[in-house]
mmCIF file of C-alpha atoms and ligand atoms in Angstrom:
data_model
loop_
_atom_site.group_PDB
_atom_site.id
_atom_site.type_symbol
_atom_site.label_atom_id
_atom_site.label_comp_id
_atom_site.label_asym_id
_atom_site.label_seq_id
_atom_site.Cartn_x
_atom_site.Cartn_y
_atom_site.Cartn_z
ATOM 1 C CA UNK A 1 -114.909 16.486 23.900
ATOM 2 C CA UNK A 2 -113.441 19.013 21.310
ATOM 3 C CA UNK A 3 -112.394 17.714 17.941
ATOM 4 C CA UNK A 4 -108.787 17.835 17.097
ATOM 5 C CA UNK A 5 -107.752 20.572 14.687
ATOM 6 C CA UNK A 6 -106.317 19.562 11.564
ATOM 7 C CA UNK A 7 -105.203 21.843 8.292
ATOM 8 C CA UNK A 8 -105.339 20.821 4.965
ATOM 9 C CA UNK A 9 -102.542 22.636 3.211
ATOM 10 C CA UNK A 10 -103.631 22.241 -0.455
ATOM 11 C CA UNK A 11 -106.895 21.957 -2.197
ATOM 12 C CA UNK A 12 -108.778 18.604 -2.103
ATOM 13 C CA UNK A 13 -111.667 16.517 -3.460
ATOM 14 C CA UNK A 14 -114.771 18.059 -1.330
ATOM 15 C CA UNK A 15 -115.583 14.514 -0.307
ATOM 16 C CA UNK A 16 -112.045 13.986 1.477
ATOM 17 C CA UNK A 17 -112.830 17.433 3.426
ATOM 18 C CA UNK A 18 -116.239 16.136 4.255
ATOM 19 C CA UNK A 19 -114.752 12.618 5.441
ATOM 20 C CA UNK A 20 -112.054 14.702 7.848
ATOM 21 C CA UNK A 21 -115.106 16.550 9.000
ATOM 22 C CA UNK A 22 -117.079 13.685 10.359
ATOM 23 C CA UNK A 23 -113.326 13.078 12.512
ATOM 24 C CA UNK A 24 -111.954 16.850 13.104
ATOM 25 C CA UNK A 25 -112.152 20.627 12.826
ATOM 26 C CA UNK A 26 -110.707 21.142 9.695
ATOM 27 C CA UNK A 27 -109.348 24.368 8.126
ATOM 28 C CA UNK A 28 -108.366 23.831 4.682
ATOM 29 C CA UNK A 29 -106.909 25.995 1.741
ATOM 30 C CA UNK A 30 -109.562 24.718 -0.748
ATOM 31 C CA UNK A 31 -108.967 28.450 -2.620
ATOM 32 C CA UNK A 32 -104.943 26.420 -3.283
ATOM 33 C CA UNK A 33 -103.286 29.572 -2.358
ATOM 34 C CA UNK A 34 -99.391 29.499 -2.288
ATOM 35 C CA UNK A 35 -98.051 30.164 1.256
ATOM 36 C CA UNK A 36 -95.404 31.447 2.625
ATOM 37 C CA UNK A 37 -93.425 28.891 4.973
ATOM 38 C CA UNK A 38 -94.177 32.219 7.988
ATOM 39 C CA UNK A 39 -98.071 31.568 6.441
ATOM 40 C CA UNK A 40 -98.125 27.438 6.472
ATOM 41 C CA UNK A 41 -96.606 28.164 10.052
ATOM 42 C CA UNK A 42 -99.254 30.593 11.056
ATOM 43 C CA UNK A 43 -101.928 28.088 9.849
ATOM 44 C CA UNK A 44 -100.068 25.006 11.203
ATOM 45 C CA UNK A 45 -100.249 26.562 14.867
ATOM 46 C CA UNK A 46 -102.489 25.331 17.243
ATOM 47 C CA UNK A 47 -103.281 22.181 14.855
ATOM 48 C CA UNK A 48 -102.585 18.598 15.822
ATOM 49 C CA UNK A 49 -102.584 17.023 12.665
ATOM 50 C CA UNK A 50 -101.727 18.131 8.685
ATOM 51 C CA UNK A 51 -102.513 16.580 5.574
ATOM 52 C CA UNK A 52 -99.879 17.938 3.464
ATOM 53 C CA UNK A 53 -99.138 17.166 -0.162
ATOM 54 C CA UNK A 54 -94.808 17.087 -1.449
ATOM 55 C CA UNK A 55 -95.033 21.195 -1.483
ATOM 56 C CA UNK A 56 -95.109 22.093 2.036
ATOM 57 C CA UNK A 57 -91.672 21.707 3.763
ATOM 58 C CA UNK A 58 -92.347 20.096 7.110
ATOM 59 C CA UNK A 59 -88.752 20.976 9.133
ATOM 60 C CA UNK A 60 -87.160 21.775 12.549
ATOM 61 C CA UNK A 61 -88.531 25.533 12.115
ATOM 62 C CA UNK A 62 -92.092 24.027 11.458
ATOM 63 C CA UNK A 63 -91.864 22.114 13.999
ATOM 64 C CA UNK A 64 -90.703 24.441 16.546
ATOM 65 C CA UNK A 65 -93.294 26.745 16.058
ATOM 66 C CA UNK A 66 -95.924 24.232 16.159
ATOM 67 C CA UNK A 67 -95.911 22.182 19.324
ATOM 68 C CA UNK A 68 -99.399 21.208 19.235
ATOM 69 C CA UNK A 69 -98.979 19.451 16.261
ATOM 70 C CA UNK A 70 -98.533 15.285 16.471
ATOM 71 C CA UNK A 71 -98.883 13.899 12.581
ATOM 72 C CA UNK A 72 -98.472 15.463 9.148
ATOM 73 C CA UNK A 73 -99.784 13.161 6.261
ATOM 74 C CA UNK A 74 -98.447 13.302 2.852
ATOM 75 C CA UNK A 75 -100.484 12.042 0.409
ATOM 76 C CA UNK A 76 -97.647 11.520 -1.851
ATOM 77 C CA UNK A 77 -95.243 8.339 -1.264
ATOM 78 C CA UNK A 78 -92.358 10.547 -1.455
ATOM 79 C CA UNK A 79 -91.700 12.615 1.653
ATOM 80 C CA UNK A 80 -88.506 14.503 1.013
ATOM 81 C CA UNK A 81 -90.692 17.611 1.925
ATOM 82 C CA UNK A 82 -90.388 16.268 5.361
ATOM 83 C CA UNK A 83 -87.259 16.307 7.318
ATOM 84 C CA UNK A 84 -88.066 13.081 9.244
ATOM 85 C CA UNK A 85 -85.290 13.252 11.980
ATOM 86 C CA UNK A 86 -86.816 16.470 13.177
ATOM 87 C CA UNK A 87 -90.376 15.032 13.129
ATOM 88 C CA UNK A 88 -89.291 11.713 15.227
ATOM 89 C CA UNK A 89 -87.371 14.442 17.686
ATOM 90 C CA UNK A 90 -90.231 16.364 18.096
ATOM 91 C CA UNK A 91 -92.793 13.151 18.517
ATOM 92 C CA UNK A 92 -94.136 14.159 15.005
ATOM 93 C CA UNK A 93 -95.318 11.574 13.341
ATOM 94 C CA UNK A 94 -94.754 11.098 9.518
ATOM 95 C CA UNK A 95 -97.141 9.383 7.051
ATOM 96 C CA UNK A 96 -96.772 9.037 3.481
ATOM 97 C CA UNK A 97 -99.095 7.802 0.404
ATOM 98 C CA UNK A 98 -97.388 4.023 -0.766
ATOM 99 C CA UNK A 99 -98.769 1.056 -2.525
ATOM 100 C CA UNK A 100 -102.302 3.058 -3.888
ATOM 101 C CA UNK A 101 -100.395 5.116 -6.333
ATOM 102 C CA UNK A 102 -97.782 2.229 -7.546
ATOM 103 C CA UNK A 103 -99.848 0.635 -10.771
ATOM 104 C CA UNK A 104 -100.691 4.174 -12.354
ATOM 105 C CA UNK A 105 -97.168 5.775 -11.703
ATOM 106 C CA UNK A 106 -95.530 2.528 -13.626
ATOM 107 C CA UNK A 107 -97.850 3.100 -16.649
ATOM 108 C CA UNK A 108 -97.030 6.824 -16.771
ATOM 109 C CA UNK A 109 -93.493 5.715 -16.445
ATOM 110 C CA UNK A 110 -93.846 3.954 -19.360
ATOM 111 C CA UNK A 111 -95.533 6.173 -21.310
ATOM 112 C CA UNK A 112 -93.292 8.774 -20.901
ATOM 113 C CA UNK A 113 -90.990 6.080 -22.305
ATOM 114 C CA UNK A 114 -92.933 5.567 -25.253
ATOM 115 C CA UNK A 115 -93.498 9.056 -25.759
ATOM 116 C CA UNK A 116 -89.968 9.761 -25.806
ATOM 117 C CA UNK A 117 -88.322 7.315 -27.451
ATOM 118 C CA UNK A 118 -91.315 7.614 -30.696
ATOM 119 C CA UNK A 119 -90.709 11.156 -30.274
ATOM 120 C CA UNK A 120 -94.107 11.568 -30.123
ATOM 121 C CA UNK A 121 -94.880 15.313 -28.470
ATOM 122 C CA UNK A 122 -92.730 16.395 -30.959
ATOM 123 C CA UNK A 123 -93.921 15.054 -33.532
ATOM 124 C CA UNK A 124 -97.373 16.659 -32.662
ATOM 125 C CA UNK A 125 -95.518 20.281 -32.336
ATOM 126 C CA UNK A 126 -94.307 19.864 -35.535
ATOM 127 C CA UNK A 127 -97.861 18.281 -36.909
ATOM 128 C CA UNK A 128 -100.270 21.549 -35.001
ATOM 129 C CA UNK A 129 -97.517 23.952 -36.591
ATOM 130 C CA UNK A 130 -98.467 23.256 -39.577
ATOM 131 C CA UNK A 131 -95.155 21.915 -40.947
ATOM 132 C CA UNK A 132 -96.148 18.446 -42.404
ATOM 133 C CA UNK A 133 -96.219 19.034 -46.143
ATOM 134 C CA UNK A 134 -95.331 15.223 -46.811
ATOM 135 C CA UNK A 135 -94.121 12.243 -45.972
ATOM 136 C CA UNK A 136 -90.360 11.358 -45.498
ATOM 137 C CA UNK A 137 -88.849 8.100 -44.984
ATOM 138 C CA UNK A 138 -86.514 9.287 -41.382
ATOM 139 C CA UNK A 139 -89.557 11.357 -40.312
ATOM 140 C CA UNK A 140 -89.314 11.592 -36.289
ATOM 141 C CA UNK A 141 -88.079 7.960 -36.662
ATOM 142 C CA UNK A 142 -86.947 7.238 -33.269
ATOM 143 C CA UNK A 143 -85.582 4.348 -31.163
ATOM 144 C CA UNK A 144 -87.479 0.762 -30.474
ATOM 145 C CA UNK A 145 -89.105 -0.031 -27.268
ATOM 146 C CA UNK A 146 -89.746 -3.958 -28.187
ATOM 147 C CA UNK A 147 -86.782 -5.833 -27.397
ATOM 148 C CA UNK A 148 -84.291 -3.243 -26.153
ATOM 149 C CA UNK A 149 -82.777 -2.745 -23.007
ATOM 150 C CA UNK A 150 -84.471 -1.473 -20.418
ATOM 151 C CA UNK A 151 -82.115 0.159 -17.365
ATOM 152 C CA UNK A 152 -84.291 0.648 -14.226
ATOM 153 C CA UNK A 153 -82.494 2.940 -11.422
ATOM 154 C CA UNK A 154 -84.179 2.170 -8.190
ATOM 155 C CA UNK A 155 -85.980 -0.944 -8.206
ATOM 156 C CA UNK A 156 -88.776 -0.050 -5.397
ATOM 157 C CA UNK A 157 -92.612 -1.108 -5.926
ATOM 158 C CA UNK A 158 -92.913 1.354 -9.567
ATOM 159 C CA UNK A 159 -89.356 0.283 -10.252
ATOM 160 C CA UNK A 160 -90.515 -3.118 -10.394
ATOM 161 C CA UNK A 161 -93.965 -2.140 -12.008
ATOM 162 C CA UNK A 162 -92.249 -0.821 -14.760
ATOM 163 C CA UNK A 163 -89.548 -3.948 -15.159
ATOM 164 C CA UNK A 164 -93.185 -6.355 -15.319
ATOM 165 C CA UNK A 165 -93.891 -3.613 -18.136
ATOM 166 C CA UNK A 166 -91.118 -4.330 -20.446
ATOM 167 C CA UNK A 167 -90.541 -7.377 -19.749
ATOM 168 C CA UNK A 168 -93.806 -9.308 -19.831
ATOM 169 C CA UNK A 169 -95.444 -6.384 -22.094
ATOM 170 C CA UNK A 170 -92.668 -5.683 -24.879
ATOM 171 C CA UNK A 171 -90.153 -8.669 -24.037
ATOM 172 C CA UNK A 172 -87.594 -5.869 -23.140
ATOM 173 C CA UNK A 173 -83.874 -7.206 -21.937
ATOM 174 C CA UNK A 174 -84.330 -5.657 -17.925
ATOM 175 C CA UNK A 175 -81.014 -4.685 -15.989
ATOM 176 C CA UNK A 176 -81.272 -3.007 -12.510
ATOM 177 C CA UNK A 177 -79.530 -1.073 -10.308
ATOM 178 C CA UNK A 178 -80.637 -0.308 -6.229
ATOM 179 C CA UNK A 179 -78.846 0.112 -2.834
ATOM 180 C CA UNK A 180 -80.137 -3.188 -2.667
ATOM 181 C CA UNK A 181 -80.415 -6.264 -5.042
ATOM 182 C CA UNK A 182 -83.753 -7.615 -5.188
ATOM 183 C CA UNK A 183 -84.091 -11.672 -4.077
ATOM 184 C CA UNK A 184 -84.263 -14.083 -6.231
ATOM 185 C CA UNK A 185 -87.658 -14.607 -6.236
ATOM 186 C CA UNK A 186 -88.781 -11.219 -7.267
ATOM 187 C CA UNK A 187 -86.230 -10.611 -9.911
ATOM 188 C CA UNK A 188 -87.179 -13.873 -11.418
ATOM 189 C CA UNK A 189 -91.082 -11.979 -11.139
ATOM 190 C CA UNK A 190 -89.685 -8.943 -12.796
ATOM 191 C CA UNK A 191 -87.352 -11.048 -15.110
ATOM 192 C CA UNK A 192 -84.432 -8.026 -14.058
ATOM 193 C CA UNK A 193 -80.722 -8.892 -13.858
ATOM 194 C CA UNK A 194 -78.970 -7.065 -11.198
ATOM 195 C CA UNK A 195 -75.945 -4.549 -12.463
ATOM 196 C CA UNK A 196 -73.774 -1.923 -11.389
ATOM 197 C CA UNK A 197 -74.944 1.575 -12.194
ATOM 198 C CA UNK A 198 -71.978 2.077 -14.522
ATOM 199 C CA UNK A 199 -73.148 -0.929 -16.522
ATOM 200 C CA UNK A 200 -76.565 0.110 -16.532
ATOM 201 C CA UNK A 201 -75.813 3.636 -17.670
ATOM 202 C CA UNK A 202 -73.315 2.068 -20.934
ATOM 203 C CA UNK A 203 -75.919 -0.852 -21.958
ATOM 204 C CA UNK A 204 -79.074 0.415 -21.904
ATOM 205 C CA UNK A 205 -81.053 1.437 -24.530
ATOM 206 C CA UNK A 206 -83.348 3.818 -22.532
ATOM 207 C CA UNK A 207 -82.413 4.804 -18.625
ATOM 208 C CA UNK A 208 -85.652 5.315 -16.223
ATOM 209 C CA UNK A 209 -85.512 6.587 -12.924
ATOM 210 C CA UNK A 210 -87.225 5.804 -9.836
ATOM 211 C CA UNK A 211 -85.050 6.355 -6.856
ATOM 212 C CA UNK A 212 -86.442 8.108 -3.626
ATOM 213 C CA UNK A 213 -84.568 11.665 -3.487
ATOM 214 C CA UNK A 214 -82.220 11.926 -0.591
ATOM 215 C CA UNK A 215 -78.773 13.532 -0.313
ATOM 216 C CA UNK A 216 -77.182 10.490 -1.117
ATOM 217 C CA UNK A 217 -79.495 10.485 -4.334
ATOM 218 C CA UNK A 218 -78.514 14.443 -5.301
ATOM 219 C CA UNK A 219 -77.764 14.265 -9.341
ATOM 220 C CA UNK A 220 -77.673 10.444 -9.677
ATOM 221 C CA UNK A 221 -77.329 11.222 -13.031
ATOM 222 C CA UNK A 222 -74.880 14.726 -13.551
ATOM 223 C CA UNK A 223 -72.461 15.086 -16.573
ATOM 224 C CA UNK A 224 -70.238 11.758 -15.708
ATOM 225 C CA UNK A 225 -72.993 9.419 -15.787
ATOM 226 C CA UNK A 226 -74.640 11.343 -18.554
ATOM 227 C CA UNK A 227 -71.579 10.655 -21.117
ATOM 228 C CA UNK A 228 -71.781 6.836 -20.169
ATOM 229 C CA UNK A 229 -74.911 6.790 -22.007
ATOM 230 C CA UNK A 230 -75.309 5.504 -25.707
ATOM 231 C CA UNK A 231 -75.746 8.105 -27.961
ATOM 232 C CA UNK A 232 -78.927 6.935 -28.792
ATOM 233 C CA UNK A 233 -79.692 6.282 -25.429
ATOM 234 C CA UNK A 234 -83.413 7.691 -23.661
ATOM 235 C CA UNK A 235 -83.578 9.108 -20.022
ATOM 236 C CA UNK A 236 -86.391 9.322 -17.447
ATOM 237 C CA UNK A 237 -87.270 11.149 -14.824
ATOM 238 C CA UNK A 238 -90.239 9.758 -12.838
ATOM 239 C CA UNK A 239 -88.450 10.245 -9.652
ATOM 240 C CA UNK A 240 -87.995 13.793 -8.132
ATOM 241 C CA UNK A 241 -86.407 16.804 -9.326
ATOM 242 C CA UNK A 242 -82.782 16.973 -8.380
ATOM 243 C CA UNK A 243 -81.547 13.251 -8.744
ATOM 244 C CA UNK A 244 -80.688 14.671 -12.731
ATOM 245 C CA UNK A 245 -78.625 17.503 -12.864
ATOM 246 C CA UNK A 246 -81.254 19.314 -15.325
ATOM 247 C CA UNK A 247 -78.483 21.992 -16.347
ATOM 248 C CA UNK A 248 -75.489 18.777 -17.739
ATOM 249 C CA UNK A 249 -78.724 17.284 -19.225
ATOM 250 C CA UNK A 250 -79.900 19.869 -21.193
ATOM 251 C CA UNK A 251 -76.430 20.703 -22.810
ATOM 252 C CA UNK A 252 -76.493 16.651 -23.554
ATOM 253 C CA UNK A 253 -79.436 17.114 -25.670
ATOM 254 C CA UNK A 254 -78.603 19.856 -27.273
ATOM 255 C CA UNK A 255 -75.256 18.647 -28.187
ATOM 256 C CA UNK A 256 -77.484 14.991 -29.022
ATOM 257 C CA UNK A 257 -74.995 12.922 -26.603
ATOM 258 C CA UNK A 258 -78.053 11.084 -25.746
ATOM 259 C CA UNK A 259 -80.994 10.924 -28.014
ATOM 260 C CA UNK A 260 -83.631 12.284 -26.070
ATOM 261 C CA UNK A 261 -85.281 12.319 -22.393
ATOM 262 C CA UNK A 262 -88.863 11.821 -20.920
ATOM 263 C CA UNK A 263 -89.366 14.164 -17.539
ATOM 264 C CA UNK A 264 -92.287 14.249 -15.135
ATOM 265 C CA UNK A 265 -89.904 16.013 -12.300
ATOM 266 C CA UNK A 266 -87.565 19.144 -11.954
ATOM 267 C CA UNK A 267 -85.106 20.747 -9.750
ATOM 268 C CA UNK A 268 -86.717 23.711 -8.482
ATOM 269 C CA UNK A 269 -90.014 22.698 -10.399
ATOM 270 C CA UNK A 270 -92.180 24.465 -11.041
ATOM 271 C CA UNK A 271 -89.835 26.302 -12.374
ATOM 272 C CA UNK A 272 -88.453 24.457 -15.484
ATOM 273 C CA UNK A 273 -84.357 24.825 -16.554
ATOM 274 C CA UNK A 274 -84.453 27.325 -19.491
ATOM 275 C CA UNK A 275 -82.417 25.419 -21.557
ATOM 276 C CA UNK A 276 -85.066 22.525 -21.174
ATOM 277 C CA UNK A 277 -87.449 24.234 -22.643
ATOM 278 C CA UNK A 278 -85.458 24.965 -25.768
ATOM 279 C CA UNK A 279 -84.106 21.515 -26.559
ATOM 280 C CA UNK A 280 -87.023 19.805 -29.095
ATOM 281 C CA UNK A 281 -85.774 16.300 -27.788
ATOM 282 C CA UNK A 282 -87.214 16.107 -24.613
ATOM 283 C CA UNK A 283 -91.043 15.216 -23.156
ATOM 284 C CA UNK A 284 -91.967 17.739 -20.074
ATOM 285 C CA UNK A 285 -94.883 16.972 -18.160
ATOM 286 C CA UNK A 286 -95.655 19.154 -15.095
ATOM 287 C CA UNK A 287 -95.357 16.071 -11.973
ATOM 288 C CA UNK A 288 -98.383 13.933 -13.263
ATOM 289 C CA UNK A 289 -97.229 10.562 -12.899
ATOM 290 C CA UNK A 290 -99.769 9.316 -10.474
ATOM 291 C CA UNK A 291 -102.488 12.112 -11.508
ATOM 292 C CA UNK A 292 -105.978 9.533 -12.500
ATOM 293 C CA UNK A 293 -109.112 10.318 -10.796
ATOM 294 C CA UNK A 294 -109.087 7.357 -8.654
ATOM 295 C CA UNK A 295 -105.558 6.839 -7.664
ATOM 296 C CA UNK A 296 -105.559 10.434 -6.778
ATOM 297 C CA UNK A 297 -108.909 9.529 -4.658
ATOM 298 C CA UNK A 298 -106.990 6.574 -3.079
ATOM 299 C CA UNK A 299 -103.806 8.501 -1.888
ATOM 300 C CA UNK A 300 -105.981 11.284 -0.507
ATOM 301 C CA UNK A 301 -108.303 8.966 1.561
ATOM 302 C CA UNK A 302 -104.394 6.945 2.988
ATOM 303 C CA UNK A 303 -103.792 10.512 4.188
ATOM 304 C CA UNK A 304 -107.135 10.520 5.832
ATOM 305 C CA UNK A 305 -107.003 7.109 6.913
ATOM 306 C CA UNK A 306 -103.562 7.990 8.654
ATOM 307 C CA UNK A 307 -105.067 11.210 10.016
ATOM 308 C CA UNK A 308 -108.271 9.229 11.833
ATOM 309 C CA UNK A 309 -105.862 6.289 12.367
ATOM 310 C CA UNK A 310 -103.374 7.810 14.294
ATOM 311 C CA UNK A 311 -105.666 10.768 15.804
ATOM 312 C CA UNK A 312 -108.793 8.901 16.915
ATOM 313 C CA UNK A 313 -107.588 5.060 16.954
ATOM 314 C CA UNK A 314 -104.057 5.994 17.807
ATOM 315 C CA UNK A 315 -103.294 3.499 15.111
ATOM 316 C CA UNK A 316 -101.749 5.149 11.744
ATOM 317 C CA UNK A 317 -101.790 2.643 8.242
ATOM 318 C CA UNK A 318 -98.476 3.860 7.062
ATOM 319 C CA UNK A 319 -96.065 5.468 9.465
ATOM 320 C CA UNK A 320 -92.742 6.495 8.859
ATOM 321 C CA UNK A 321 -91.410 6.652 11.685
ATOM 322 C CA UNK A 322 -93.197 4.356 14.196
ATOM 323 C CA UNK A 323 -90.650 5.268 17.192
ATOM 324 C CA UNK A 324 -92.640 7.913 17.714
ATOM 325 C CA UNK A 325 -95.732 5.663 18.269
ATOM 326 C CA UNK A 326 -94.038 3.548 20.502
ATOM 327 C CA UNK A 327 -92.490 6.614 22.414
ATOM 328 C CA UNK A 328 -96.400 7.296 23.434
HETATM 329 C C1 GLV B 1 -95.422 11.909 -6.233
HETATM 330 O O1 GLV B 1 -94.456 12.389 -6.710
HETATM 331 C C2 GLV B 1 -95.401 11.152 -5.008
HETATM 332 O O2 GLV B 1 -94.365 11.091 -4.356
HETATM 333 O O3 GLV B 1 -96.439 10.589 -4.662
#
């Protein structure tokens, strides 16, 4: 019997290719070239499975093109690349990358924290330009960590990662806000106090976000939300580009209505907001948040487990939408 035909649509550790090999015919794009979507559809046809990564946008178009296709599998635990409704129409089953990736995104959360509230990248601007003739008593003096207020917007598996942070770690004051409260139990865990997002936004000391992007979640945090924050108030973005509007931001910190931000995510990335990148009060970092060797080892072999799960054993780890499984 043939092998099923799978593409991989970015470049991958050699020993993930060689583990979908033992499984399937794999094309992959292990040169990382940027495609088109009329390319990623002209590779996609003819294949029943994808292991796709948040860049490629898997929608109705996609979809239509490719009827041979039966499972793409993000290794990312995001998945607004796909538009699920259109998979589960089309018997396309989605997979995404959770739980492996949780640990190391809630310590990058909170270093970008760190970073941002001890002003610490640019600190070391100012140190490699050769400005530091002496010492000064308000040098980059920033804003505490220890015993502040932590506000945590979305309060999923790193949302709750990063509550354990400041609270156990730093004996941080934690205040959430979700769709959903947490019960009892695990707020007691992450020692996190349930409040409304306006109270979140006018108490904390620093703001980090770590809501799924939907629709619904389009510029959580815009020019309104924005001016509820203290003056001295942190923000960051660990979540996806477009829950902040990145344009009201910037002209916050330029005009210092909050003290500074920490982002890992923009709208449009990789393109960056201009004015971003002219503000000195804000940490950039290009999408890392889960980037160590072996959690990026561990989310590539859940998108291979899904892959042989669903393709061989007809049994996927981490579907998103199982109606299509139990449409077989
Ligand atoms: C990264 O952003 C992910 O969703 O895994």
């Amino acid at each position: 019997m043939s092998k099923p035909k799978i593409l991989v649509a970015r470049s991958i550790f050699p020993e993930t290719i060689a583990r979908l090999e033992e499984h399937f015919e794999v094309e992959s794009n292990q040169g990382d070239q940027s495609w088109s979507k009329t390319q990623l559809i002209d590779k996609l046809k003819g294949k029943q499975g994808a292991f796709t990564t948040g860049s490629e946008r898997i929608d109705a178009e996609v979809l239509a093109a490719c009827p041979e296709l039966k499972i793409c599998a993000n290794m990312a635990v995001g998945y607004n690349n796909f538009d699920v409704d259109a998979m589960t129409a089309c018997g396309v089953l989605a997979t995404n990358a959770p739980d492996v990736l949780t640990e190391t995104t809630a310590d990058f959360g909170f270093a970008l924290l760190m970073a941002t509230a001890r002003r610490i990248t640019e600190s070391e601007h100012f140190l490699r330009a050769g400005k530091w003739e002496k010492w000064s008593y308000d040098m980059f003096a920033g804003s505490d960590i220890h015993g502040a207020t932590l506000g945590i917007v979305g309060m999923g598996r790193i949302g709750q990662g990063i509550a354990r942070r400041g609270a156990l770690g730093f004996g941080m004051k934690v205040i959430y806000h979700n769709r959903s409260r947490l019960d009892a139990k695990l707020e007691a865990e992450c020692k996190a106090s349930y409040v409304s997002k306006e109270e979140l936004l006018k108490t904390a000391d620093h703001v980090v976000l770590v809501v799924p992007y939907t629709p619904a979640s389009h510029h959580t945090i815009g020019a309104a939300e924005l001016a509820l924050m203290k003056p001295t108030a942190t923000l960051v973005n660990i979540a996806r580009g477009g829950i902040v509007d990145d344009a009201a931001l910037a002209a916050a910190l330029r005009d210092k209505r909050i003290a500074a931000a920490g982002l890992d995510v923009f709208e449009g990335e990789p393109k960056v907001h201009p004015e971003l990148l002219q503000v000195p009060n804000v940490v950039l970092t290009p999408h890392i948040a889960s980037a160590t060797v072996p959690t990026r080892r561990a989310m590539a072999d859940l998108a291979v487990d899904n892959l042989i799960g669903f393709l061989v054993h007809n049994t996927p780890v981490t579907p998103l939408n199982p109606a299509v499984l139990a449409s077989k």
